[in-house]
Amino acid sequence: MKKNKTFLLSLFSLLFMYGCDLIDYHPYDVDISGETGINAKNMAKIESNCKGKTTIKFAVMGDSQRWYDETEQCVKHINRRNDIDFVIHGGDVSDFGITKEFLWQRDILNGLKFPYVVIIGNHDVLGTGEEVYTKVFGEDNFSFIAGNVKFVCLNTNAIEYDYSHPVPDFDFIENALADRKDEYSKTVFSMHVRPLIHEFNNNVAKVFHRYVKEAPGIQFCTAAHEHHLTAEAIFEDGIMYYGSDSMNHRSYLVFTINPEGYEYEVFYF
């Protein structure tokens, strides 16, 4: 009996001393370590770096959620270039909205030598994902100006919300287009889910596209979500919606906007 008591006392002492190391934190906690507020900081860099430019070039990638090795390889491939101004990630950095997924992807994307922004995807809203996304990257709708082009980046994951949260947010779009109107003459819309896809609120798809086509100097729209490359004028009016592939298919898009128009290319890694 004495030996048993001695053993239990020793075990209790070990648990007391090392108990903190045995705690397994909940995957949906919102305890964020490392860098936060990334989009705002990088938008400031993009605007500063592109100020006065009449030609800009940017990469678009998306849906990196469970493909960490491929995302690292994509980052390395983009870093071998010297002609990119910035990178847009079209959303779904997480698969299940788990905090560590955001942090792992953030740390990989921080390896880019170019400033980048991340749009919120439908998987990023799962669990406590929206709260984590907001802390790590920023607001779910945001805009910035690169050269003479305004980028309007939107949360279009309507299926994940009830109507208490406007998705897409037309008030935000109106304000974004009106803000600093004298500083830009061209517009690009970027989102995760494009109109006429199930997760978009297609009840207002045509209304949304009216805002798009009435934006100053509309160039095109970018999206992700579908896990394959797409390029389509979905409303048959010449305004193109370009979709990036998921990272497991090992490709990204590069757009160049210049005084004559724009062009895009697909790059494989």
Short mmCIF file of C-alpha atoms in Angstrom, two decimals:
data_model
loop_
_atom_site.label_atom_id
_atom_site.label_comp_id
_atom_site.label_asym_id
_atom_site.label_seq_id
_atom_site.Cartn_x
_atom_site.Cartn_y
_atom_site.Cartn_z
CA MET A 1 0.00 0.00 0.00
CA LYS A 2 2.84 2.38 0.86
CA LYS A 3 4.44 1.74 -2.54
CA ASN A 4 1.13 2.52 -4.27
CA LYS A 5 0.81 5.79 -2.39
CA THR A 6 4.37 6.71 -3.30
CA PHE A 7 3.69 5.93 -6.96
CA LEU A 8 0.49 7.99 -7.03
CA LEU A 9 2.23 10.91 -5.33
CA SER A 10 5.03 10.79 -7.89
CA LEU A 11 2.53 10.64 -10.75
CA PHE A 12 0.59 13.59 -9.36
CA SER A 13 3.82 15.59 -9.04
CA LEU A 14 4.72 14.90 -12.68
CA LEU A 15 1.25 15.91 -13.89
CA PHE A 16 1.44 19.09 -11.84
CA MET A 17 4.89 20.00 -13.19
CA TYR A 18 4.23 19.22 -16.85
CA GLY A 19 0.46 19.65 -17.03
CA CYS A 20 0.67 22.64 -19.35
CA ASP A 21 2.43 20.54 -21.98
CA LEU A 22 -0.38 17.97 -21.88
CA ILE A 23 -3.16 20.43 -22.69
CA ASP A 24 -4.55 19.96 -26.20
CA TYR A 25 -6.14 23.25 -27.23
CA HIS A 26 -9.46 23.15 -29.05
CA PRO A 27 -9.00 23.34 -32.86
CA TYR A 28 -11.62 26.10 -33.05
CA ASP A 29 -10.11 28.39 -30.47
CA VAL A 30 -9.21 31.86 -31.67
CA ASP A 31 -5.88 32.12 -29.88
CA ILE A 32 -3.76 33.72 -32.60
CA SER A 33 0.01 33.65 -32.49
CA GLY A 34 2.16 35.52 -34.94
CA GLU A 35 1.33 38.23 -37.46
CA THR A 36 -2.18 39.68 -37.74
CA GLY A 37 -3.85 42.38 -39.86
CA ILE A 38 -1.98 41.23 -42.94
CA ASN A 39 -4.25 42.59 -45.67
CA ALA A 40 -4.17 46.19 -44.43
CA LYS A 41 -0.39 46.21 -44.13
CA ASN A 42 0.10 44.66 -47.55
CA MET A 43 -2.47 46.91 -49.24
CA ALA A 44 -0.44 49.89 -48.02
CA LYS A 45 2.68 48.33 -49.58
CA ILE A 46 0.87 47.62 -52.85
CA GLU A 47 -0.41 51.19 -53.11
CA SER A 48 3.02 52.62 -52.33
CA ASN A 49 4.88 50.30 -54.71
CA CYS A 50 2.42 50.85 -57.58
CA LYS A 51 1.94 54.60 -57.17
CA GLY A 52 2.17 56.35 -60.54
CA LYS A 53 2.35 53.12 -62.56
CA THR A 54 0.27 52.83 -65.71
CA THR A 55 1.09 49.13 -66.11
CA ILE A 56 0.64 46.66 -63.26
CA LYS A 57 1.10 42.91 -63.13
CA PHE A 58 -0.31 40.64 -60.44
CA ALA A 59 -0.72 36.95 -59.75
CA VAL A 60 -3.96 35.24 -58.70
CA MET A 61 -4.03 31.92 -56.84
CA GLY A 62 -6.67 30.21 -54.72
CA ASP A 63 -8.02 27.20 -52.83
CA SER A 64 -4.84 26.19 -51.06
CA GLN A 65 -6.80 24.74 -48.13
CA ARG A 66 -5.30 21.26 -47.70
CA TRP A 67 -2.43 21.45 -50.18
CA TYR A 68 0.41 22.83 -48.10
CA ASP A 69 3.31 21.38 -50.09
CA GLU A 70 1.84 22.59 -53.37
CA THR A 71 1.24 26.05 -51.92
CA GLU A 72 4.86 26.24 -50.82
CA GLN A 73 5.93 25.25 -54.34
CA CYS A 74 3.63 27.90 -55.82
CA VAL A 75 5.18 30.54 -53.57
CA LYS A 76 8.67 29.48 -54.65
CA HIS A 77 7.65 29.58 -58.32
CA ILE A 78 6.19 33.09 -58.02
CA ASN A 79 9.29 34.23 -56.11
CA ARG A 80 11.48 33.28 -59.07
CA ARG A 81 9.79 36.05 -61.03
CA ASN A 82 10.82 39.69 -60.97
CA ASP A 83 7.82 41.16 -62.79
CA ILE A 84 5.01 40.80 -60.21
CA ASP A 85 3.64 43.74 -58.23
CA PHE A 86 1.45 41.74 -55.83
CA VAL A 87 -0.51 38.53 -55.32
CA ILE A 88 -4.22 37.95 -54.71
CA HIS A 89 -5.24 34.73 -52.97
CA GLY A 90 -8.85 34.06 -53.96
CA GLY A 91 -9.88 32.34 -50.73
CA ASP A 92 -10.20 29.00 -48.96
CA VAL A 93 -6.91 29.00 -47.12
CA SER A 94 -8.62 26.64 -44.68
CA ASP A 95 -10.62 23.46 -45.18
CA PHE A 96 -12.57 23.28 -41.92
CA GLY A 97 -12.13 26.79 -40.50
CA ILE A 98 -9.58 25.48 -37.97
CA THR A 99 -7.31 28.10 -36.46
CA LYS A 100 -4.07 26.26 -37.21
CA GLU A 101 -5.01 25.97 -40.88
CA PHE A 102 -5.06 29.76 -41.17
CA LEU A 103 -1.76 30.09 -39.33
CA TRP A 104 -0.01 27.40 -41.39
CA GLN A 105 -1.19 28.99 -44.64
CA ARG A 106 -0.32 32.48 -43.43
CA ASP A 107 3.22 31.37 -42.66
CA ILE A 108 3.58 29.82 -46.12
CA LEU A 109 2.18 32.89 -47.89
CA ASN A 110 4.45 35.13 -45.82
CA GLY A 111 7.25 33.50 -47.78
CA LEU A 112 6.19 35.52 -50.83
CA LYS A 113 8.62 38.29 -51.67
CA PHE A 114 5.68 40.29 -53.04
CA PRO A 115 2.86 41.76 -50.93
CA TYR A 116 -0.30 39.68 -50.96
CA VAL A 117 -3.93 39.85 -49.85
CA VAL A 118 -6.31 37.00 -49.03
CA ILE A 119 -10.04 37.04 -49.86
CA ILE A 120 -12.38 35.08 -47.60
CA GLY A 121 -13.63 31.76 -48.98
CA ASN A 122 -16.65 29.66 -48.05
CA HIS A 123 -14.50 27.12 -46.16
CA ASP A 124 -12.88 30.00 -44.27
CA VAL A 125 -16.25 30.80 -42.69
CA LEU A 126 -16.77 27.37 -41.12
CA GLY A 127 -16.59 26.99 -37.33
CA THR A 128 -14.85 30.04 -35.88
CA GLY A 129 -13.04 30.60 -39.17
CA GLU A 130 -14.53 33.99 -39.90
CA GLU A 131 -13.25 35.35 -36.58
CA VAL A 132 -9.81 33.88 -37.21
CA TYR A 133 -9.75 35.21 -40.79
CA THR A 134 -10.68 38.69 -39.53
CA LYS A 135 -7.87 38.65 -36.96
CA VAL A 136 -5.19 37.23 -39.24
CA PHE A 137 -6.08 38.92 -42.53
CA GLY A 138 -8.74 41.61 -41.96
CA GLU A 139 -12.25 42.64 -42.97
CA ASP A 140 -14.21 40.36 -45.29
CA ASN A 141 -14.69 43.21 -47.81
CA PHE A 142 -11.83 45.52 -48.72
CA SER A 143 -10.48 47.59 -51.58
CA PHE A 144 -7.23 49.19 -52.65
CA ILE A 145 -5.73 51.07 -55.59
CA ALA A 146 -2.74 49.78 -57.56
CA GLY A 147 -1.51 52.31 -60.11
CA ASN A 148 -4.74 53.59 -61.64
CA VAL A 149 -6.77 50.43 -60.93
CA LYS A 150 -9.17 49.98 -58.02
CA PHE A 151 -9.47 46.42 -56.73
CA VAL A 152 -12.77 45.65 -55.02
CA CYS A 153 -12.37 42.43 -53.02
CA LEU A 154 -15.57 40.86 -51.74
CA ASN A 155 -17.10 38.23 -49.52
CA THR A 156 -19.50 36.37 -51.87
CA ASN A 157 -20.00 33.21 -49.78
CA ALA A 158 -23.73 33.80 -49.31
CA ILE A 159 -24.68 30.21 -48.53
CA GLU A 160 -22.74 30.41 -45.24
CA TYR A 161 -24.82 33.32 -43.90
CA ASP A 162 -28.37 34.25 -43.08
CA TYR A 163 -29.67 37.56 -44.31
CA SER A 164 -28.49 39.43 -41.22
CA HIS A 165 -25.11 39.72 -42.94
CA PRO A 166 -25.26 41.19 -46.47
CA VAL A 167 -23.42 38.96 -48.94
CA PRO A 168 -22.57 40.47 -51.33
CA ASP A 169 -22.58 43.82 -49.56
CA PHE A 170 -23.89 46.40 -52.04
CA ASP A 171 -23.41 49.29 -49.61
CA PHE A 172 -19.73 48.39 -49.39
CA ILE A 173 -19.47 48.19 -53.20
CA GLU A 174 -21.08 51.62 -53.64
CA ASN A 175 -18.81 53.18 -51.03
CA ALA A 176 -15.69 51.50 -52.41
CA LEU A 177 -16.39 52.74 -55.93
CA ALA A 178 -17.14 56.28 -54.70
CA ASP A 179 -14.10 56.49 -52.42
CA ARG A 180 -11.04 58.22 -53.93
CA LYS A 181 -12.78 58.30 -57.30
CA ASP A 182 -10.29 60.81 -58.69
CA GLU A 183 -7.40 58.39 -58.04
CA TYR A 184 -8.41 55.56 -60.37
CA SER A 185 -9.85 55.05 -63.84
CA LYS A 186 -10.07 51.24 -64.02
CA THR A 187 -11.70 48.60 -61.82
CA VAL A 188 -11.23 44.90 -61.07
CA PHE A 189 -13.60 42.88 -58.88
CA SER A 190 -12.14 39.90 -57.00
CA MET A 191 -14.13 37.32 -55.04
CA HIS A 192 -14.15 33.68 -54.04
CA VAL A 193 -17.49 32.54 -55.50
CA ARG A 194 -18.57 34.09 -58.78
CA PRO A 195 -22.22 34.74 -59.68
CA LEU A 196 -24.32 31.86 -61.06
CA ILE A 197 -22.55 29.37 -58.81
CA HIS A 198 -24.67 27.75 -56.08
CA GLU A 199 -22.87 29.37 -53.12
CA PHE A 200 -23.46 32.88 -54.51
CA ASN A 201 -26.78 34.57 -53.69
CA ASN A 202 -28.07 34.20 -57.24
CA ASN A 203 -31.25 35.99 -56.33
CA VAL A 204 -29.16 39.14 -56.76
CA ALA A 205 -26.64 37.90 -59.32
CA LYS A 206 -27.86 40.25 -62.06
CA VAL A 207 -27.96 43.17 -59.63
CA PHE A 208 -24.40 42.39 -58.58
CA HIS A 209 -23.26 42.30 -62.19
CA ARG A 210 -24.91 45.65 -62.84
CA TYR A 211 -22.62 47.15 -60.20
CA VAL A 212 -19.71 45.43 -61.92
CA LYS A 213 -20.45 46.72 -65.41
CA GLU A 214 -21.14 50.26 -64.16
CA ALA A 215 -17.80 50.46 -62.31
CA PRO A 216 -15.34 52.95 -63.85
CA GLY A 217 -13.28 51.30 -66.59
CA ILE A 218 -14.24 47.76 -65.60
CA GLN A 219 -11.54 45.36 -66.75
CA PHE A 220 -12.62 41.90 -65.54
CA CYS A 221 -13.43 39.86 -62.42
CA THR A 222 -11.42 37.15 -60.69
CA ALA A 223 -12.71 34.24 -58.63
CA ALA A 224 -11.67 30.86 -57.25
CA HIS A 225 -13.77 28.14 -55.59
CA GLU A 226 -14.42 25.84 -58.57
CA HIS A 227 -11.06 24.04 -58.36
CA HIS A 228 -10.42 24.35 -62.07
CA LEU A 229 -9.46 27.10 -64.49
CA THR A 230 -12.35 29.10 -65.91
CA ALA A 231 -12.63 32.04 -68.29
CA GLU A 232 -16.14 33.06 -69.26
CA ALA A 233 -18.28 36.11 -69.94
CA ILE A 234 -21.01 34.62 -67.79
CA PHE A 235 -23.54 37.37 -68.56
CA GLU A 236 -22.63 37.40 -72.27
CA ASP A 237 -21.71 41.07 -72.31
CA GLY A 238 -17.95 40.81 -72.77
CA ILE A 239 -17.01 41.22 -69.09
CA MET A 240 -14.90 38.21 -68.23
CA TYR A 241 -14.89 36.23 -64.99
CA TYR A 242 -11.57 34.38 -64.61
CA GLY A 243 -11.29 31.53 -62.11
CA SER A 244 -8.03 30.26 -60.66
CA ASP A 245 -7.36 26.58 -60.05
CA SER A 246 -6.88 24.86 -56.71
CA MET A 247 -3.29 24.41 -55.60
CA ASN A 248 -3.27 20.64 -56.11
CA HIS A 249 -3.52 21.30 -59.85
CA ARG A 250 -0.35 23.36 -59.59
CA SER A 251 -1.17 26.54 -61.47
CA TYR A 252 -1.77 30.26 -60.98
CA LEU A 253 -2.82 33.19 -63.16
CA VAL A 254 -0.90 36.34 -64.00
CA PHE A 255 -2.70 39.46 -65.24
CA THR A 256 -1.14 42.50 -66.86
CA ILE A 257 -3.16 45.72 -67.08
CA ASN A 258 -1.66 48.43 -69.27
CA PRO A 259 -2.91 51.54 -71.13
CA GLU A 260 -3.95 49.41 -74.11
CA GLY A 261 -6.02 46.89 -72.13
CA TYR A 262 -5.12 43.69 -70.32
CA GLU A 263 -3.87 40.16 -70.89
CA TYR A 264 -3.62 37.06 -68.75
CA GLU A 265 -1.52 33.92 -68.69
CA VAL A 266 -1.64 30.58 -66.89
CA PHE A 267 1.58 29.37 -65.27
CA TYR A 268 2.20 25.83 -64.07
CA PHE A 269 4.71 24.84 -61.41
#
